[in-house]
C-alpha positions as CSV (number, residue, x, y, z in Angstrom):
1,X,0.0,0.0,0.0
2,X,2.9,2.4,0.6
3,X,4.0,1.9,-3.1
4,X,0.4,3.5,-4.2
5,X,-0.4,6.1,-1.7
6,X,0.4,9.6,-2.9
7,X,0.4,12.6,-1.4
8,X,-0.4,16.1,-4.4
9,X,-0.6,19.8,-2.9
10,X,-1.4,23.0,-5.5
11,X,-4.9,22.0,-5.9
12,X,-7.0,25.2,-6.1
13,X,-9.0,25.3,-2.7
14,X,-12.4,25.7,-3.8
15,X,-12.1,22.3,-6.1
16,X,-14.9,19.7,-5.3
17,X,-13.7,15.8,-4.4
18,X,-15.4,15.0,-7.7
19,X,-13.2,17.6,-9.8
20,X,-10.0,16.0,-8.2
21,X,-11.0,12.4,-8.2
22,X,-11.8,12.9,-12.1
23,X,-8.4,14.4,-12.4
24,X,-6.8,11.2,-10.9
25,X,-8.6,8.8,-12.4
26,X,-6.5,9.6,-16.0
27,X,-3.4,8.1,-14.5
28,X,-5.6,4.8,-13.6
29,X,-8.1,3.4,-11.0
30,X,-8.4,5.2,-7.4
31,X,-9.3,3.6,-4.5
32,X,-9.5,6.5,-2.1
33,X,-8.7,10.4,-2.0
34,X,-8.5,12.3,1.1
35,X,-8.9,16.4,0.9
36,X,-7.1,17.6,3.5
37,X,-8.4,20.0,5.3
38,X,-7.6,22.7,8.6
39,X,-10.2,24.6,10.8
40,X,-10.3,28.2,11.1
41,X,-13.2,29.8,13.4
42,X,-15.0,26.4,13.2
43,X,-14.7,25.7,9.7
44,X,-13.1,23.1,7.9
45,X,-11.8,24.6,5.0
46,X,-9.3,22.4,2.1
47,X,-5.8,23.4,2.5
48,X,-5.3,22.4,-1.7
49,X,-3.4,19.2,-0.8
50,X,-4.8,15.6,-0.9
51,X,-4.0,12.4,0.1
52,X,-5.2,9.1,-2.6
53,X,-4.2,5.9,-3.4
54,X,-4.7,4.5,-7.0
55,X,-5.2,0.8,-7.5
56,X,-1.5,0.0,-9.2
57,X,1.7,0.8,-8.5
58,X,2.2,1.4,-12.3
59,X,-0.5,4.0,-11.7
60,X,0.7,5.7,-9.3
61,X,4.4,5.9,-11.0
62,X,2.8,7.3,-13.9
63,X,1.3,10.0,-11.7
64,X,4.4,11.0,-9.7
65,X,6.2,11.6,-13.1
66,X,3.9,13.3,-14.5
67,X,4.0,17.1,-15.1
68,X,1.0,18.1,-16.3
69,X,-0.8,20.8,-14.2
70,X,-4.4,20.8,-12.9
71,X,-6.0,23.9,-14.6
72,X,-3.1,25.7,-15.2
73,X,-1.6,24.9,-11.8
74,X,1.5,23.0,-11.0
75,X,1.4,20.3,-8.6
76,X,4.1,18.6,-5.5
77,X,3.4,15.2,-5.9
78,X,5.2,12.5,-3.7
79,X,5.2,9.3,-2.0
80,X,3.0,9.6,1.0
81,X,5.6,8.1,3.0
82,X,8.3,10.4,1.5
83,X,6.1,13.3,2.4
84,X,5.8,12.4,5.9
85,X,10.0,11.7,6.3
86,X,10.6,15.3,4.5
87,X,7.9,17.0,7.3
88,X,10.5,14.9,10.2
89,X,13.3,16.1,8.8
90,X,11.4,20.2,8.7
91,X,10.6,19.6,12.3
92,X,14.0,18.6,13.5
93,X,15.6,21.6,11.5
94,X,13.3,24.5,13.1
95,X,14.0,22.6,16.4
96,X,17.6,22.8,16.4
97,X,17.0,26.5,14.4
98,X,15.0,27.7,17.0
99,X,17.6,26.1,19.9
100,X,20.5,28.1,18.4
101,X,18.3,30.8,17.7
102,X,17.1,31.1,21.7
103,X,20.7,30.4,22.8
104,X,21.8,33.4,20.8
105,X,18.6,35.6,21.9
106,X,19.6,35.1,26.0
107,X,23.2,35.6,24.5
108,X,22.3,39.0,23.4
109,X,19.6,39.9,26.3
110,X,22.9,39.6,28.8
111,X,24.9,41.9,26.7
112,X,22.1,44.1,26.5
113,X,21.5,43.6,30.0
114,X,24.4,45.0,31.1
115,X,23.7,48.8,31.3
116,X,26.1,52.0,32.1
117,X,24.8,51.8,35.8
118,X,25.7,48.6,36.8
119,X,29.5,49.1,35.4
120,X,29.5,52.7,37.3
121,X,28.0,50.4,40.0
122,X,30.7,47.1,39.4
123,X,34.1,48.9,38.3
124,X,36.9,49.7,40.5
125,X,38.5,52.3,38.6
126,X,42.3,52.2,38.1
127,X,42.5,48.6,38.3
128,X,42.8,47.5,35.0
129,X,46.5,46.5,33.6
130,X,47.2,46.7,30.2
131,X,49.9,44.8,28.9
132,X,51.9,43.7,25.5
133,X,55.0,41.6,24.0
134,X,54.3,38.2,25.7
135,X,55.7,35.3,23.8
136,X,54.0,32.5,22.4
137,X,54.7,30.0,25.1
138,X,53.5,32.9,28.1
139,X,50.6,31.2,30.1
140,X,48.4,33.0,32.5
141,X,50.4,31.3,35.4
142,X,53.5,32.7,34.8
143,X,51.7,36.6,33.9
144,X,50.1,36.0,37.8
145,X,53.5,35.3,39.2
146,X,55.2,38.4,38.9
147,X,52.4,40.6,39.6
148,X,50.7,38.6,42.8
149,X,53.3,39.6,44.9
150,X,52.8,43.3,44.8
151,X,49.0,43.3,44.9
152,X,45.8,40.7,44.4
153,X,45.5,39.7,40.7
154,X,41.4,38.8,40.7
155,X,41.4,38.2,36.6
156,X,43.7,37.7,33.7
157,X,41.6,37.9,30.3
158,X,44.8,36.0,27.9
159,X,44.8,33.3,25.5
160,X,47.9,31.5,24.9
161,X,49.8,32.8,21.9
162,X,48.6,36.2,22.3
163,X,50.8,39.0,22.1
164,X,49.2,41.2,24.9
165,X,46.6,40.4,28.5
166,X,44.5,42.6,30.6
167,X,44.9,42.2,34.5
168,X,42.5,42.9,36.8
169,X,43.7,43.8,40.3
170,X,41.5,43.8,43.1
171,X,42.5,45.1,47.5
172,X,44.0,48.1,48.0
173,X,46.9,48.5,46.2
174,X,46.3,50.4,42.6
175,X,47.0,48.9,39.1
176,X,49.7,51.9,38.7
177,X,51.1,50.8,42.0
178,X,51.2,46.9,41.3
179,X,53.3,48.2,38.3
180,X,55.5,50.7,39.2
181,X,56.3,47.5,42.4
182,X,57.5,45.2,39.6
183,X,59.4,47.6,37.2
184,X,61.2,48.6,40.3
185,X,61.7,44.9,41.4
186,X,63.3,44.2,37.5
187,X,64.9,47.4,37.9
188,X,62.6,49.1,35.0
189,X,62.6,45.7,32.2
190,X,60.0,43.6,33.2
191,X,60.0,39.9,31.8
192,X,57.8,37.6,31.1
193,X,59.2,34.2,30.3
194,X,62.0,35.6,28.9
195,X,60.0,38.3,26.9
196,X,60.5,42.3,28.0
197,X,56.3,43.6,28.6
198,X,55.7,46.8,28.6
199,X,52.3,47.8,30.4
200,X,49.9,50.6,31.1
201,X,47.0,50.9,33.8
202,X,43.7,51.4,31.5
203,X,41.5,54.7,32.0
204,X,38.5,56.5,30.8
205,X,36.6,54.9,27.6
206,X,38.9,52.2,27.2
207,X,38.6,51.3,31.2
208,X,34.7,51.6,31.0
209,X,35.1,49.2,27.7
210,X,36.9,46.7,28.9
211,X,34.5,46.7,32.5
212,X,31.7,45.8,30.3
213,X,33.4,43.1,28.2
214,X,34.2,41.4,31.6
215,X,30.7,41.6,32.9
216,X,29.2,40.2,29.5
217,X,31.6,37.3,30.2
218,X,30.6,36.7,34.0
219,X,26.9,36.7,33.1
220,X,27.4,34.2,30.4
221,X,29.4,31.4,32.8
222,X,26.4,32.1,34.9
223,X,23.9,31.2,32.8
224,X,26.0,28.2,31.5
225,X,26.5,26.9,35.0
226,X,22.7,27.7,35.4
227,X,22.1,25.6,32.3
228,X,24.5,23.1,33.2
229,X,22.4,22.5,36.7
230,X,18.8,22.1,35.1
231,X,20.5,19.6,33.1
232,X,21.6,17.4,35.8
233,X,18.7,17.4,37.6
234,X,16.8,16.3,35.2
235,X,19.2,12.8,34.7
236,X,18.9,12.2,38.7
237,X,17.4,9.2,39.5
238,X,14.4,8.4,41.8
239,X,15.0,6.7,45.2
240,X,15.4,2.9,45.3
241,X,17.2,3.2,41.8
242,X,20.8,2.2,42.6
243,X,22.1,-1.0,41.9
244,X,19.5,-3.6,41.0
245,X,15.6,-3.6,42.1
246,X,15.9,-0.7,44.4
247,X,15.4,-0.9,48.4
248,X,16.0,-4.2,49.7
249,X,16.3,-6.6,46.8
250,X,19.4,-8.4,46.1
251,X,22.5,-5.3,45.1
252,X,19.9,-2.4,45.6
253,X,18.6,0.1,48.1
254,X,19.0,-0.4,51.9
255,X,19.0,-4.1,53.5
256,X,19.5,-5.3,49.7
257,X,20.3,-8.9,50.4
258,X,20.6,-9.4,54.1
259,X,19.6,-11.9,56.4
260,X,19.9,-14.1,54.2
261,X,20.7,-17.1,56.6
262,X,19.3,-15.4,59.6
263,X,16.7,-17.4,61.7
264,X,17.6,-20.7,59.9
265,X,17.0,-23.8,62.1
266,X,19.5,-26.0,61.4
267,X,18.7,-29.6,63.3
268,X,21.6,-31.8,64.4
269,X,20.6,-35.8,64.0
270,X,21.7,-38.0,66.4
271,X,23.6,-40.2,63.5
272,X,21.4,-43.6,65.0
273,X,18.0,-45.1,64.3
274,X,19.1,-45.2,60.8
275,X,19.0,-41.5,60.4
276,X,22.3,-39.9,58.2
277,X,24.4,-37.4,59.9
278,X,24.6,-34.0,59.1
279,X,28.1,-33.1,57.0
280,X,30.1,-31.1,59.3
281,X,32.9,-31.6,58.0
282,X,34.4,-34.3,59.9
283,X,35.1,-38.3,59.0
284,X,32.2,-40.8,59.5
285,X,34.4,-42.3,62.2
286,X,34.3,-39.2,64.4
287,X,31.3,-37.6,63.7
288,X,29.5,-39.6,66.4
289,X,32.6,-40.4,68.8
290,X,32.8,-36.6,69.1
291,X,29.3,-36.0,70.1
292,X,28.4,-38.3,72.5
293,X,29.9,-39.3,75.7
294,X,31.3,-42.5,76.5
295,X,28.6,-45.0,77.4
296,X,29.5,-46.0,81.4
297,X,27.8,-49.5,82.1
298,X,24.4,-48.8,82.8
299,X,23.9,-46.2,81.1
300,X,21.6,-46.8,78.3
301,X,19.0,-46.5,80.6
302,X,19.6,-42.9,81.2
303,X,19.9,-42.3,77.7
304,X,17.0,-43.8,76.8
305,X,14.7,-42.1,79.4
306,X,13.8,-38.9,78.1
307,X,14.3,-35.7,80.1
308,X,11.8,-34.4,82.2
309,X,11.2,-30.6,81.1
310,X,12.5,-28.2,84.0
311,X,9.7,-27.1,86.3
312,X,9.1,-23.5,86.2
313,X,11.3,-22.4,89.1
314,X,13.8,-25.1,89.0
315,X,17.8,-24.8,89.3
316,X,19.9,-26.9,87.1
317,X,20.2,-29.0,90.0
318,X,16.9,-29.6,91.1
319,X,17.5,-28.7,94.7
320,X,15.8,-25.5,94.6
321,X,12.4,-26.8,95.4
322,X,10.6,-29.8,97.6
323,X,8.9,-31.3,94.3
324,X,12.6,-31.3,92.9
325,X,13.8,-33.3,96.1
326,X,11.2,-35.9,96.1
327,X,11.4,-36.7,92.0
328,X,15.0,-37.2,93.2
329,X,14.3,-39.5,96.0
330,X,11.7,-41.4,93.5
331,X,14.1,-42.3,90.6
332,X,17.1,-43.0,92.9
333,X,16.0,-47.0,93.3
334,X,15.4,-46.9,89.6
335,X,18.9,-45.8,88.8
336,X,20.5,-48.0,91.4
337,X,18.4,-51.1,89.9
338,X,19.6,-50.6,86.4
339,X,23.1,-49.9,87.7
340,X,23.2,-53.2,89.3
């Protein structure tokens, strides 16, 4: 069906489904047309483009190569599906336009932003260093070490390779004053990795210039860091999403697979009657030898008498109370007579 469904727009909009179905039905059998249409204050009016699939592929080649116009107007004709891919492809390019476009909008809106009160407001005046001659392998590192010791270097706007930096100082001592300290210091040549600079403290238009350049630039890290933190927060994961399954399943959230053995009876067999040992780990031969006591003659009736659950009260030695004493006294012939 793909291979016969067309999509035609540069019909004239007042043309009847009759008028077009006519039209198509020179290039071979139609099954279907479809006038599309959009609503404006609660009408549906034809937008001049149609939808129709003929009844053979042949047919509907014949109609995509065609040329002829439909009264006197030329028509787009294409594969429905290609139609649809080539509206995709539109959408993603005003998408990614109108990203680029909005990033350079709120680009422009902080440089206009920045008006001539809040640099009157932001400047220090006089603390702006001018300087020129670095050579190519000068970094900002080695700019701030000769200047940090005679005042506090808050900014160095330099790119490596550059010829010439702007130093902004910052505290109490002066831009002219950091400078004059370090020409005196390298007794009037100042060098730079090897390189002689030659400096001047910025004033007037150039100083007010330069303030509003460096503002422009602080507002835009802001608004990338601010971007930048939106962007995480919406990759963060919900809680009981680490590891696998989340809170207390097996490598998740808290408790994830403990207890595992915890509360386990484990029953120890006597090894007799039949009954198989548990494996502890020992040989046949000892498993029994080292759990029970050597038999004294006689004993076997002890054994075999079970033990009489301890009366509420009792000691382990039954001495504690009179009903202890006389069960004592009653099993002591008993004993004897099986000892004998």
């Amino acid at each position: 069906m793909k291979s016969r469904s067309v999509y035609a727009k540069g019909f004239p909009l007042d043309a009847t489904l009759d008028e077009i179905k006519a039209y198509l039905s020179t290039y071979g059998p139609v099954e279907m047309v479809q006038m599309r249409r959009s609503i404006s204050e609660g009408e549906k009016n034809f937008k001049g483009s149609i939808f129709a699939l003929f009844g053979k592929k042949e047919d509907t080649q014949k109609f995509l190569d065609s040329t002829e116009p439909y009264k006197g107007q030329e028509l787009l004709r294409l594969l429905k599906e290609a139609y649809f891919k080539s509206k995709e492809v539109t959408r993603k390019d005003r998408k990614a336009d109108g990203g680029k476009k909005k990033s350079e909008e709120t680009k422009e809106d902080h440089t206009n932003n920045i008006t001539d009160d809040d640099i009157k407001e932001k400047m220090e005046r006089g603390m702006i260093l001018h300087l020129n001659g670095f050579a190519a392998d000068a970094t900002r590192e080695s700019i701030k070490e000769v200047f940090d010791q005679y005042g506090t270097v808050a900014w160095i706007d330099f790119v490596k390779g550059d010829s010439e930096a702007w130093v902004r100082l910052t505290g109490e001592a002066s831009a002219q004053t950091v400078l004059d300290k370090a020409l005196e210091a390298a007794q009037g040549k100042l060098l730079v990795n090897d390189a002689e600079i030659k400096g001047n403290v910025l004033e007037g238009d150039d100083e007010v210039a330069h303030w509003k350049k460096l503002l422009q630039v602080q507002a835009e890290v802001r608004e990338r860091k601010k971007q930048g933190r939106g962007d995480r927060r919406g990759q963060s994961s919900g809680r009981g999403h680490r590891g696998h399954g989340g809170r207390g399943r097996r490598g998740g959230g808290r408790g994830g697979g403990r207890g595992r053995f915890q509360n386990k009876k484990t029953r120890l067999e006597s090894g007799s009657d039949g009954e198989e040992a548990p494996d502890n780990g020992m040989a046949d031969d000892d498993t029994a030898e080292s759990r029970k006591r050597p038999l004294e003659d006689g004993g076997a009736a002890a054994i075999d008498e079970p033990t009489k659950k301890q009366a509420k009260g009792e000691s382990a030695t039954g001495t504690t109370t009179e009903e202890s004493a006389k069960r004592e006294e009653t099993n002591k012939p008993e004993s004897i007579a099986a000892s004998e």
